[in-house]
Amino acid sequence: MSWAIIQQSLPMFGKGFVLTLWLSFVGIIGSIIVGLICSLFQYFKVPILHQIASVYVEISRNTPLLIQLFFLYYAFPVIGIKFGAELCGIIGLIFLGGSYMAEGFTGGFNGVSKGQVESGKAIGLSRWQLAKYVVFPQGFSLSVPAMAANIIFLIKETSIFTVIAIPELTNTALDLIGMYYRSNEYLLVLVIGYAIILVPLSIVLTLLERRVRYGAFGN
Amino acid sequence: MAEKVLQVEHLEKSYQKKHVLHDINFSVAQGEVVTLLGPSGSGKSTLIRCLNGLEVYQKGTITFEGQKIIPTEKNWQQIRQKIGMVFQSYDLFPNLTVMDNILLGPTKVQKKDKATARSEALALLKSVELDDYANAYPRELSGGQKQRVAIVRALALHPDFMLFDEVTASLDPEMVRGVLTIIENLANRDNMTMIVVTHEMNFAKQIADRVLFLQDGRILEQTPSEQFFTAPQTDRAKVFLDSMDF
Amino acid sequence: MAEKVLQVEHLEKSYQKKHVLHDINFSVAQGEVVTLLGPSGSGKSTLIRCLNGLEVYQKGTITFEGQKIIPTEKNWQQIRQKIGMVFQSYDLFPNLTVMDNILLGPTKVQKKDKATARSEALALLKSVELDDYANAYPRELSGGQKQRVAIVRALALHPDFMLFDEVTASLDPEMVRGVLTIIENLANRDNMTMIVVTHEMNFAKQIADRVLFLQDGRILEQTPSEQFFTAPQTDRAKVFLDSMDF
Amino acid sequence: MAHSGISVLLEGTNFMRLLGGLWVTVKIAAVALIAGIILGIALGVLRTFKNRPLRIVLRLYLEFFRVVPTVVLLFLFYYILPKQMNFNLPADQLATLVFALWVGAEMSDIVRGALISVPKHQIESGKAIGLSRFQLYWYVLIPQSINLEIPATINLATRVIKTTSILLLISVMDVINIGQQIIEANNHTYPTGVFWVYGLIFLFYFLIDYPLSWWAKRLEKKRLERENG
Amino acid sequence: GNSKKSSSNNPSSVSQIKKKGTIRVAVFGDLPPYGWVNKDGKRVGYDVKLAHQVAKDLGVKVKFVQVNANNRVDALNSNKVDLVLANFTVTPERKQVVSFAKPYMKVSVGVVSPKNKPITKVSQLQNKNVIVTKGTTAENYFTSKQPNVKLLKFDSKTQQFNALKNGRGVALADDNSYLYAWSKSNSKYTVGIKSIGPKSYIAPAVKKGNESLLNWTNKEITKLTKKRFFVSDYNTDLKPYFGKEVKPSDIVLPTK
Ligand SMILES: Nc1ncnc2c1ncn2[C@@H]1O[C@H](COP(=O)(O)OP(=O)(O)OP(=O)(O)O)[C@@H](O)[C@H]1O
Ligand SMILES: Nc1ncnc2c1ncn2[C@@H]1O[C@H](COP(=O)(O)OP(=O)(O)OP(=O)(O)O)[C@@H](O)[C@H]1O
Ligand SMILES: [Mg+2]
Ligand SMILES: [Mg+2]
């Protein structure tokens, strides 16, 4: 283990770290938006769109991100559709994350108790009002644990971007190992890099989850 | 006889394979208090839920204030503003304060002026001795208090008709009285028309004008209250009444 | 006075910051039936759970059949075979049949011969009219039936002492009587020593030899049953008794 | 042109080779799941004990496998373990080990979650008839938690299967690696082969995972229906 | 005593290999014509043939471990393989971490690009994307000597060539010999820069300290060179894949 080696590599890892954060951020925001849209289609049973959303969710959830990326990056250009590597990564992450988020939201909405829905109906709320004042506010809180798990999951999935030559954290480490053969040092920095992002996040999200479970909505 | 507010004719209801209500016929007059008694599983909740459009029924008609109800979700939504309902599980919205729970109907559904609605709500809360709790969240209230708020929430829409489904069943015994008193006042003082499902026989005796006794999804008897509790028409009702006091 | 089966001295119990039981002192004689009354939150459940080692208490001693209990989980495990307990929520094990629920204690804890245990269990089931349900799963039973099985499960260990904590509180009114009858038989016919927490005043009247009235974690009075229900010593108990019948 | 590319799959033994690669993938996933589930059940039970040091150690184990991406785990084990600890395994066995440890960590959380969600009353009822701690787990808690665990475990299985896709990075001859060999070898004759080979692999994964997900969903739905009456 | 102990601990010593009856050799799986898997699923190529010969001369069976460029060193160091025959170019950096035997091939970095937009000078690459594989001499060369060239770094040869075909970079840099082979079967591309950076050699590699196998391999290479093994290997496994611009002497070392 050599400090000098680690120090020398820090600028490169720094870039990878920033890129991992940035791609995760964009991917997560995109996933939440896509997930929300899909879960709304499903909640309101919008004709056609809700079936499309279901098919999308099944395809996305049941195939590996790596193959999704290979497709986007290597196979699509063959039929004339080409995106840059980072765009491919983001599209892939959103394609994957969108379905996980959709399931999370849908689970939350469905988790709102029947009693709540009926109470809302009993005071004459319309379907939209019921969604707005009862189902969505409670459903979002219920979906926080799932969201938390998804966020961590998606950040970790960015490590797979290495296969399409995006110089994020993992790619940086593998590249340095390939050039300078100091796998101990580089892997250590790599693990620490992920820990810096994920450990605090994991703690915050656990606390959030606990609050949702025990606090707010104990009737 | 006074004007019929509600009339149910030949109502039939099944859950998938299970036939739960058989040819239900009865009516409720203006200002009348009907209690629905019967053993567990006899269909009391199902019947009362049909009257508010929370269950889909397969046959029969319900006529409310002279108008046959066409059972679409849209129509029911209109009618529910006139038929208040309170459930066993005080289902206040946990994400809203007591006041916002109450205001939701008047301001969002009936589009009432917020200030007016609020002062009305406060008056109602005062009448159930909960005006101090207007800004509390449901989780800060006891079961009895929650149930009283749930009643206020229903009343805030100025319904013509109220449905109560075992509203004290999940309360601690000492909390029961406060809630029942409120319903009693509604019946006797405000002359509200209502259908009450309850297992509290003393309470039923006290407020009911008429008793519908249900068994296995059929109305076995419809008897004026005094008569029912002293000399019910059917043997089944006798057994039922006997079992209710140990 | 008859032999003291259970003696509680200076018992104190807190949950984190909350002091729930204050200096509890009482004893139960062989064959005696004590009912524990008191408003919700007064500490009835907590007290009765301390007697079975389900709660850790901070001070005081419990003496059972002449022996001071050293409150380790291991000791309690032994003692629990002699002190049966039944709870409000009929907690049968949903993954086991009625028979297996009952046999678990005798065969696995007491290592009794399976055949003997089984025929004993059947006899007990018969006595509560449930022998037809030996192979049913709990989910196929009504609440009253489940609670009767729960009692049988406790009795199958041949306890010297029984604790009942509001065993009818979550039952449908019509189911209550069957369960109470069994406890009554246990008290009057089998002369079982027991402590019963209940909100059914008529039932309490009928079986109790003595009433302990709890309020805010203190025993306010210990009065022979006849006297308690007609002329309780404390005003608080009077108010309580009044509230119990609407 | 795109149509002719599909015949790359039928060329020579290509299709059988891809199936062979899939078998490697499935075998690694299956063995890892079986071993990991057993490990996870044991750890999950231990995690419900009150022993603080034990709980902290197991929690750290879980968090490590949770926080570090699986790709990185693979490299850690692939490179570091043999050098530091003189502990060496062929790539596919090593991958199986890593996946099993990962499954064990995730599974321990599933099991713990299910165990602590068995109602407290059930534990007390068990204690009240004198059951020892072991008996309590064996007759009451574990059987009752299984319904909760099964859907989550199936979902974990689908994740593990999907994650096997990264095995190509440590030179396991899995379906993707074979796919790349085929793309390379046929690249001249079938320029669009890449589309079809990846397409088929995509389909393979979907065909394995979709029925599992569907099954998990159905079990979960049934369980909820049972619980809500 | 120490050295003896370490050599008996060495799982890759000649005696251990003979005892196990198998030699584990790292090769590429997607680099025609050096190490690849043909249409029938057979491992073939110039390096693979050498591996077979080595095993034969050791009197053991061969077990192939497929590697990518960036894990050749660690495959040795973590005892995954005994010998690397994966187009492993000798560089000063690598010499510090593994032991190279005598070289068996000549090589230098070349640059391939589309014929319609050919790259013929390094200056054309400034601030452009150039595709490389992680852990290759090409990557090393551009990283250290041409910092203004943007590199897209891939894990495997399949990925890098696909990326070039998808137009993800203006050119691809790798060892010139397989660029010749690749451009022959991909006629829209040309090796516009035939050689940049220093001439280098390709050699078998063993784990540092594995003197026993290193010595044996050195003798083996010398013997095979004398026997003109590499010439015949060239003729059967390489020549058919190369265009006319490649002469045997560009690749094969002179037989002394
Ligand atoms: N969602 C449902 N699906 C199928 N069957 C149902 C459903 N809800 C109720 N039932 C059945 O319909 C019958 C009537 O139930 P209902 O709840 O109306 O009885 P109840 O008289 O209100 O009983 P309780 O006094 O216990 O509240 C019962 O047999 C019940 O099992
Ligand atoms: N696990 C706990 N943690 C903290 N406080 C508790 C806990 N369990 C009970 N308490 C508190 O202890 C007091 C006594 O509760 P207990 O359940 O013994 O009352 P109870 O007389 O049985 O009431 P009920 O008639 O409602 O069953 C209450 O104030 C209650 O809030
Ligand atoms: Mg009901
Ligand atoms: Mg209690």
mmCIF file of C-alpha atoms in Angstrom, chain E:
data_model
loop_
_atom_site.group_PDB
_atom_site.id
_atom_site.type_symbol
_atom_site.label_atom_id
_atom_site.label_comp_id
_atom_site.label_asym_id
_atom_site.label_seq_id
_atom_site.Cartn_x
_atom_site.Cartn_y
_atom_site.Cartn_z
ATOM 1 C CA GLY E 1 15.781 -22.140 3.426
ATOM 2 C CA ASN E 2 13.618 -19.166 2.604
ATOM 3 C CA SER E 3 13.909 -19.420 -1.129
ATOM 4 C CA LYS E 4 13.230 -23.100 -1.045
ATOM 5 C CA LYS E 5 10.121 -22.550 1.011
ATOM 6 C CA SER E 6 8.838 -19.922 -1.381
ATOM 7 C CA SER E 7 9.459 -22.075 -4.400
ATOM 8 C CA SER E 8 7.594 -25.007 -2.919
ATOM 9 C CA ASN E 9 4.817 -22.530 -2.114
ATOM 10 C CA ASN E 10 4.795 -21.344 -5.672
ATOM 11 C CA PRO E 11 1.839 -23.018 -7.347
ATOM 12 C CA SER E 12 3.163 -22.010 -10.766
ATOM 13 C CA SER E 13 6.615 -23.544 -10.603
ATOM 14 C CA VAL E 14 7.444 -26.008 -13.348
ATOM 15 C CA SER E 15 7.393 -28.894 -10.917
ATOM 16 C CA GLN E 16 4.006 -27.878 -9.515
ATOM 17 C CA ILE E 17 2.573 -27.490 -13.013
ATOM 18 C CA LYS E 18 3.836 -30.905 -13.957
ATOM 19 C CA LYS E 19 2.438 -32.305 -10.741
ATOM 20 C CA LYS E 20 -0.991 -30.826 -11.443
ATOM 21 C CA GLY E 21 -0.759 -31.876 -15.056
ATOM 22 C CA THR E 22 -2.202 -28.568 -16.269
ATOM 23 C CA ILE E 23 -0.818 -25.196 -17.149
ATOM 24 C CA ARG E 24 -3.145 -22.237 -16.884
ATOM 25 C CA VAL E 25 -2.552 -19.722 -19.637
ATOM 26 C CA ALA E 26 -4.108 -16.275 -19.957
ATOM 27 C CA VAL E 27 -5.194 -15.478 -23.502
ATOM 28 C CA PHE E 28 -7.484 -13.048 -25.208
ATOM 29 C CA GLY E 29 -10.844 -14.338 -26.338
ATOM 30 C CA ASP E 30 -11.830 -11.628 -28.743
ATOM 31 C CA LEU E 31 -8.671 -10.667 -30.564
ATOM 32 C CA PRO E 32 -8.388 -12.337 -33.931
ATOM 33 C CA PRO E 33 -5.997 -13.520 -35.142
ATOM 34 C CA TYR E 34 -4.010 -13.768 -31.881
ATOM 35 C CA GLY E 35 -6.406 -15.146 -29.373
ATOM 36 C CA TRP E 36 -10.050 -15.580 -30.173
ATOM 37 C CA VAL E 37 -12.891 -18.021 -30.372
ATOM 38 C CA ASN E 38 -13.854 -18.978 -33.883
ATOM 39 C CA LYS E 39 -17.282 -19.649 -35.329
ATOM 40 C CA ASP E 40 -17.189 -23.197 -34.088
ATOM 41 C CA GLY E 41 -16.479 -22.078 -30.552
ATOM 42 C CA LYS E 42 -12.830 -23.186 -30.642
ATOM 43 C CA ARG E 43 -10.077 -21.133 -29.127
ATOM 44 C CA VAL E 44 -7.602 -20.383 -31.910
ATOM 45 C CA GLY E 45 -4.928 -17.888 -32.879
ATOM 46 C CA TYR E 46 -1.243 -17.243 -32.865
ATOM 47 C CA ASP E 47 -0.952 -17.003 -29.068
ATOM 48 C CA VAL E 48 -3.221 -19.966 -28.560
ATOM 49 C CA LYS E 49 -1.085 -22.118 -30.802
ATOM 50 C CA LEU E 50 1.973 -21.112 -28.832
ATOM 51 C CA ALA E 51 0.181 -22.044 -25.636
ATOM 52 C CA HIS E 52 -0.620 -25.482 -26.977
ATOM 53 C CA GLN E 53 3.008 -25.963 -27.958
ATOM 54 C CA VAL E 54 4.215 -24.870 -24.527
ATOM 55 C CA ALA E 55 1.866 -27.301 -22.840
ATOM 56 C CA LYS E 56 2.941 -30.080 -25.143
ATOM 57 C CA ASP E 57 6.592 -29.481 -24.407
ATOM 58 C CA LEU E 58 5.873 -29.402 -20.680
ATOM 59 C CA GLY E 59 3.959 -32.607 -21.052
ATOM 60 C CA VAL E 60 0.803 -31.195 -19.461
ATOM 61 C CA LYS E 61 -2.658 -30.159 -20.495
ATOM 62 C CA VAL E 62 -3.516 -26.519 -21.115
ATOM 63 C CA LYS E 63 -6.309 -24.607 -19.464
ATOM 64 C CA PHE E 64 -7.183 -21.241 -20.952
ATOM 65 C CA VAL E 65 -8.276 -18.294 -18.873
ATOM 66 C CA GLN E 66 -9.715 -15.512 -20.944
ATOM 67 C CA VAL E 67 -8.512 -12.062 -19.922
ATOM 68 C CA ASN E 68 -8.880 -8.485 -20.936
ATOM 69 C CA ALA E 69 -5.908 -6.227 -21.411
ATOM 70 C CA ASN E 70 -6.324 -4.514 -18.065
ATOM 71 C CA ASN E 71 -6.329 -7.639 -15.947
ATOM 72 C CA ARG E 72 -3.360 -9.478 -17.411
ATOM 73 C CA VAL E 73 -1.066 -8.383 -14.609
ATOM 74 C CA ASP E 74 -3.465 -9.178 -11.843
ATOM 75 C CA ALA E 75 -4.352 -12.509 -13.346
ATOM 76 C CA LEU E 76 -0.723 -13.455 -12.745
ATOM 77 C CA ASN E 77 -0.288 -11.768 -9.419
ATOM 78 C CA SER E 78 -3.444 -13.197 -7.957
ATOM 79 C CA ASN E 79 -2.398 -16.677 -9.129
ATOM 80 C CA LYS E 80 -5.268 -16.993 -11.544
ATOM 81 C CA VAL E 81 -2.872 -18.144 -14.265
ATOM 82 C CA ASP E 82 0.664 -19.483 -14.571
ATOM 83 C CA LEU E 83 1.595 -17.837 -17.822
ATOM 84 C CA VAL E 84 0.319 -14.912 -19.889
ATOM 85 C CA LEU E 85 0.307 -15.313 -23.663
ATOM 86 C CA ALA E 86 -2.030 -12.481 -24.463
ATOM 87 C CA ASN E 87 -0.208 -10.144 -26.768
ATOM 88 C CA PHE E 88 1.593 -8.763 -23.779
ATOM 89 C CA THR E 89 3.906 -5.952 -24.808
ATOM 90 C CA VAL E 90 7.063 -5.548 -22.766
ATOM 91 C CA THR E 91 7.193 -2.110 -21.124
ATOM 92 C CA PRO E 92 9.348 -0.727 -18.329
ATOM 93 C CA GLU E 93 6.281 -0.283 -16.079
ATOM 94 C CA ARG E 94 5.172 -3.839 -16.598
ATOM 95 C CA LYS E 95 8.656 -5.167 -15.982
ATOM 96 C CA GLN E 96 8.361 -3.890 -12.442
ATOM 97 C CA VAL E 97 5.309 -5.982 -11.710
ATOM 98 C CA VAL E 98 5.753 -9.157 -13.751
ATOM 99 C CA SER E 99 8.656 -11.078 -15.250
ATOM 100 C CA PHE E 100 8.847 -11.234 -19.018
ATOM 101 C CA ALA E 101 10.488 -14.112 -20.779
ATOM 102 C CA LYS E 102 12.239 -13.707 -24.125
ATOM 103 C CA PRO E 103 10.068 -11.968 -26.711
ATOM 104 C CA TYR E 104 8.458 -13.837 -29.555
ATOM 105 C CA MET E 105 6.990 -11.000 -31.589
ATOM 106 C CA LYS E 106 7.575 -7.413 -32.686
ATOM 107 C CA VAL E 107 4.958 -4.750 -32.408
ATOM 108 C CA SER E 108 4.250 -1.063 -32.215
ATOM 109 C CA VAL E 109 1.214 1.091 -31.787
ATOM 110 C CA GLY E 110 -0.801 1.856 -34.872
ATOM 111 C CA VAL E 111 -3.924 3.914 -35.528
ATOM 112 C CA VAL E 112 -6.853 2.723 -37.610
ATOM 113 C CA SER E 113 -9.511 5.047 -38.986
ATOM 114 C CA PRO E 114 -12.313 5.094 -41.566
ATOM 115 C CA LYS E 115 -11.068 5.227 -45.156
ATOM 116 C CA ASN E 116 -13.288 8.174 -45.940
ATOM 117 C CA LYS E 117 -11.832 10.214 -43.063
ATOM 118 C CA PRO E 118 -8.383 8.779 -42.681
ATOM 119 C CA ILE E 119 -6.066 9.782 -39.880
ATOM 120 C CA THR E 120 -2.509 9.792 -41.046
ATOM 121 C CA LYS E 121 -0.759 12.061 -38.560
ATOM 122 C CA VAL E 122 -0.923 12.212 -34.788
ATOM 123 C CA SER E 123 -1.606 15.940 -35.051
ATOM 124 C CA GLN E 124 -5.010 15.155 -36.556
ATOM 125 C CA LEU E 125 -5.954 13.544 -33.273
ATOM 126 C CA GLN E 126 -5.568 16.609 -31.062
ATOM 127 C CA ASN E 127 -8.717 17.143 -28.991
ATOM 128 C CA LYS E 128 -10.440 14.311 -30.781
ATOM 129 C CA ASN E 129 -11.797 11.096 -29.310
ATOM 130 C CA VAL E 130 -9.502 8.125 -29.806
ATOM 131 C CA ILE E 131 -10.619 4.665 -28.857
ATOM 132 C CA VAL E 132 -8.313 2.402 -26.846
ATOM 133 C CA THR E 133 -8.547 -0.632 -24.620
ATOM 134 C CA LYS E 134 -7.736 -0.182 -20.939
ATOM 135 C CA GLY E 135 -4.311 -1.400 -19.992
ATOM 136 C CA THR E 136 -2.774 -1.476 -23.472
ATOM 137 C CA THR E 137 0.467 0.081 -24.638
ATOM 138 C CA ALA E 138 -1.622 2.312 -26.889
ATOM 139 C CA GLU E 139 -3.432 3.747 -23.887
ATOM 140 C CA ASN E 140 -0.153 4.203 -22.102
ATOM 141 C CA TYR E 141 1.449 5.918 -25.033
ATOM 142 C CA PHE E 142 -1.326 8.447 -25.527
ATOM 143 C CA THR E 143 -1.773 9.081 -21.823
ATOM 144 C CA SER E 144 1.876 9.891 -21.314
ATOM 145 C CA LYS E 145 2.925 11.324 -24.683
ATOM 146 C CA GLN E 146 -0.197 12.875 -26.171
ATOM 147 C CA PRO E 147 -2.172 14.423 -23.313
ATOM 148 C CA ASN E 148 -4.313 16.472 -25.699
ATOM 149 C CA VAL E 149 -5.858 13.410 -27.254
ATOM 150 C CA LYS E 150 -9.125 12.412 -25.611
ATOM 151 C CA LEU E 151 -9.263 8.720 -24.907
ATOM 152 C CA LEU E 152 -12.360 6.524 -24.791
ATOM 153 C CA LYS E 153 -11.310 3.532 -22.749
ATOM 154 C CA PHE E 154 -12.961 0.151 -23.137
ATOM 155 C CA ASP E 155 -12.617 -3.142 -21.332
ATOM 156 C CA SER E 156 -12.494 -5.502 -24.255
ATOM 157 C CA LYS E 157 -11.489 -5.657 -27.904
ATOM 158 C CA THR E 158 -15.053 -6.378 -28.987
ATOM 159 C CA GLN E 159 -16.209 -3.249 -27.274
ATOM 160 C CA GLN E 160 -13.486 -1.071 -28.725
ATOM 161 C CA PHE E 161 -13.993 -2.215 -32.314
ATOM 162 C CA ASN E 162 -17.755 -1.857 -32.040
ATOM 163 C CA ALA E 163 -17.265 1.626 -30.704
ATOM 164 C CA LEU E 164 -15.124 2.518 -33.715
ATOM 165 C CA LYS E 165 -17.749 1.163 -36.074
ATOM 166 C CA ASN E 166 -20.383 3.221 -34.306
ATOM 167 C CA GLY E 167 -18.247 6.253 -34.916
ATOM 168 C CA ARG E 168 -17.664 7.001 -31.265
ATOM 169 C CA GLY E 169 -14.159 8.190 -31.995
ATOM 170 C CA VAL E 170 -12.241 9.419 -35.038
ATOM 171 C CA ALA E 171 -9.775 6.568 -34.756
ATOM 172 C CA LEU E 172 -8.704 3.598 -32.740
ATOM 173 C CA ALA E 173 -5.199 2.969 -31.447
ATOM 174 C CA ASP E 174 -3.859 -0.451 -30.611
ATOM 175 C CA ASP E 175 -1.021 -2.785 -31.530
ATOM 176 C CA ASN E 176 -0.550 -2.333 -35.251
ATOM 177 C CA SER E 177 -0.489 -6.006 -36.122
ATOM 178 C CA TYR E 178 -4.046 -6.726 -35.246
ATOM 179 C CA LEU E 179 -5.165 -3.465 -36.660
ATOM 180 C CA TYR E 180 -3.848 -4.803 -39.985
ATOM 181 C CA ALA E 181 -5.838 -7.950 -39.491
ATOM 182 C CA TRP E 182 -8.943 -6.122 -38.423
ATOM 183 C CA SER E 183 -8.801 -3.644 -41.292
ATOM 184 C CA LYS E 184 -8.462 -6.456 -43.751
ATOM 185 C CA SER E 185 -11.798 -7.888 -42.721
ATOM 186 C CA ASN E 186 -13.327 -4.436 -42.271
ATOM 187 C CA SER E 187 -12.590 -2.929 -45.612
ATOM 188 C CA LYS E 188 -13.989 0.522 -44.841
ATOM 189 C CA TYR E 189 -11.097 1.137 -42.451
ATOM 190 C CA THR E 190 -7.450 1.667 -42.943
ATOM 191 C CA VAL E 191 -4.385 1.683 -40.695
ATOM 192 C CA GLY E 192 -3.544 5.309 -41.473
ATOM 193 C CA ILE E 193 -0.718 5.534 -38.936
ATOM 194 C CA LYS E 194 1.292 2.347 -39.133
ATOM 195 C CA SER E 195 3.571 2.976 -36.228
ATOM 196 C CA ILE E 196 3.902 5.570 -33.520
ATOM 197 C CA GLY E 197 5.876 5.483 -30.333
ATOM 198 C CA PRO E 198 8.713 3.083 -29.752
ATOM 199 C CA LYS E 199 9.077 -0.313 -31.385
ATOM 200 C CA SER E 200 8.364 -2.955 -28.803
ATOM 201 C CA TYR E 201 8.314 -6.659 -28.249
ATOM 202 C CA ILE E 202 5.736 -9.105 -27.155
ATOM 203 C CA ALA E 203 6.757 -11.757 -24.690
ATOM 204 C CA PRO E 204 5.331 -14.399 -22.386
ATOM 205 C CA ALA E 205 5.010 -13.243 -18.803
ATOM 206 C CA VAL E 206 5.092 -15.055 -15.482
ATOM 207 C CA LYS E 207 4.598 -13.912 -11.926
ATOM 208 C CA LYS E 208 7.548 -12.062 -10.418
ATOM 209 C CA GLY E 209 9.790 -14.477 -8.603
ATOM 210 C CA ASN E 210 8.676 -17.492 -10.556
ATOM 211 C CA GLU E 211 12.233 -18.181 -11.711
ATOM 212 C CA SER E 212 11.527 -21.785 -12.426
ATOM 213 C CA LEU E 213 8.877 -21.158 -15.066
ATOM 214 C CA LEU E 214 10.671 -18.077 -16.358
ATOM 215 C CA ASN E 215 13.833 -20.030 -17.073
ATOM 216 C CA TRP E 216 11.920 -22.828 -18.631
ATOM 217 C CA THR E 217 9.975 -20.424 -20.850
ATOM 218 C CA ASN E 218 13.124 -18.643 -21.961
ATOM 219 C CA LYS E 219 14.609 -21.935 -23.086
ATOM 220 C CA GLU E 220 11.358 -22.862 -24.749
ATOM 221 C CA ILE E 221 11.180 -19.606 -26.743
ATOM 222 C CA THR E 222 14.775 -19.981 -27.842
ATOM 223 C CA LYS E 223 14.112 -23.546 -28.891
ATOM 224 C CA LEU E 224 10.902 -22.676 -30.750
ATOM 225 C CA THR E 225 12.544 -19.753 -32.486
ATOM 226 C CA LYS E 226 15.304 -22.031 -33.698
ATOM 227 C CA LYS E 227 12.800 -24.592 -34.852
ATOM 228 C CA ARG E 228 11.091 -21.832 -36.872
ATOM 229 C CA PHE E 229 7.910 -22.517 -34.939
ATOM 230 C CA PHE E 230 6.918 -18.852 -35.031
ATOM 231 C CA VAL E 231 7.387 -18.670 -38.762
ATOM 232 C CA SER E 232 5.015 -21.536 -39.323
ATOM 233 C CA ASP E 233 2.662 -20.170 -36.708
ATOM 234 C CA TYR E 234 2.724 -16.903 -38.625
ATOM 235 C CA ASN E 235 1.971 -18.597 -41.872
ATOM 236 C CA THR E 236 -0.984 -20.595 -40.611
ATOM 237 C CA ASP E 237 -2.560 -18.273 -38.076
ATOM 238 C CA LEU E 238 -1.654 -14.734 -39.053
ATOM 239 C CA LYS E 239 -0.874 -14.462 -42.719
ATOM 240 C CA PRO E 240 -4.401 -15.256 -43.934
ATOM 241 C CA TYR E 241 -5.716 -12.351 -41.874
ATOM 242 C CA PHE E 242 -3.223 -9.715 -42.888
ATOM 243 C CA GLY E 243 -3.177 -7.543 -45.947
ATOM 244 C CA LYS E 244 -0.249 -7.190 -48.293
ATOM 245 C CA GLU E 245 1.266 -4.347 -46.311
ATOM 246 C CA VAL E 246 2.477 -6.764 -43.622
ATOM 247 C CA LYS E 247 5.633 -8.756 -44.092
ATOM 248 C CA PRO E 248 6.611 -11.664 -41.826
ATOM 249 C CA SER E 249 9.633 -9.704 -40.685
ATOM 250 C CA ASP E 250 7.333 -6.972 -39.319
ATOM 251 C CA ILE E 251 6.042 -9.471 -36.804
ATOM 252 C CA VAL E 252 8.282 -12.434 -36.306
ATOM 253 C CA LEU E 253 11.689 -12.054 -34.727
ATOM 254 C CA PRO E 254 14.680 -13.227 -36.721
ATOM 255 C CA THR E 255 15.707 -16.812 -36.165
ATOM 256 C CA LYS E 256 19.189 -16.527 -34.806
#
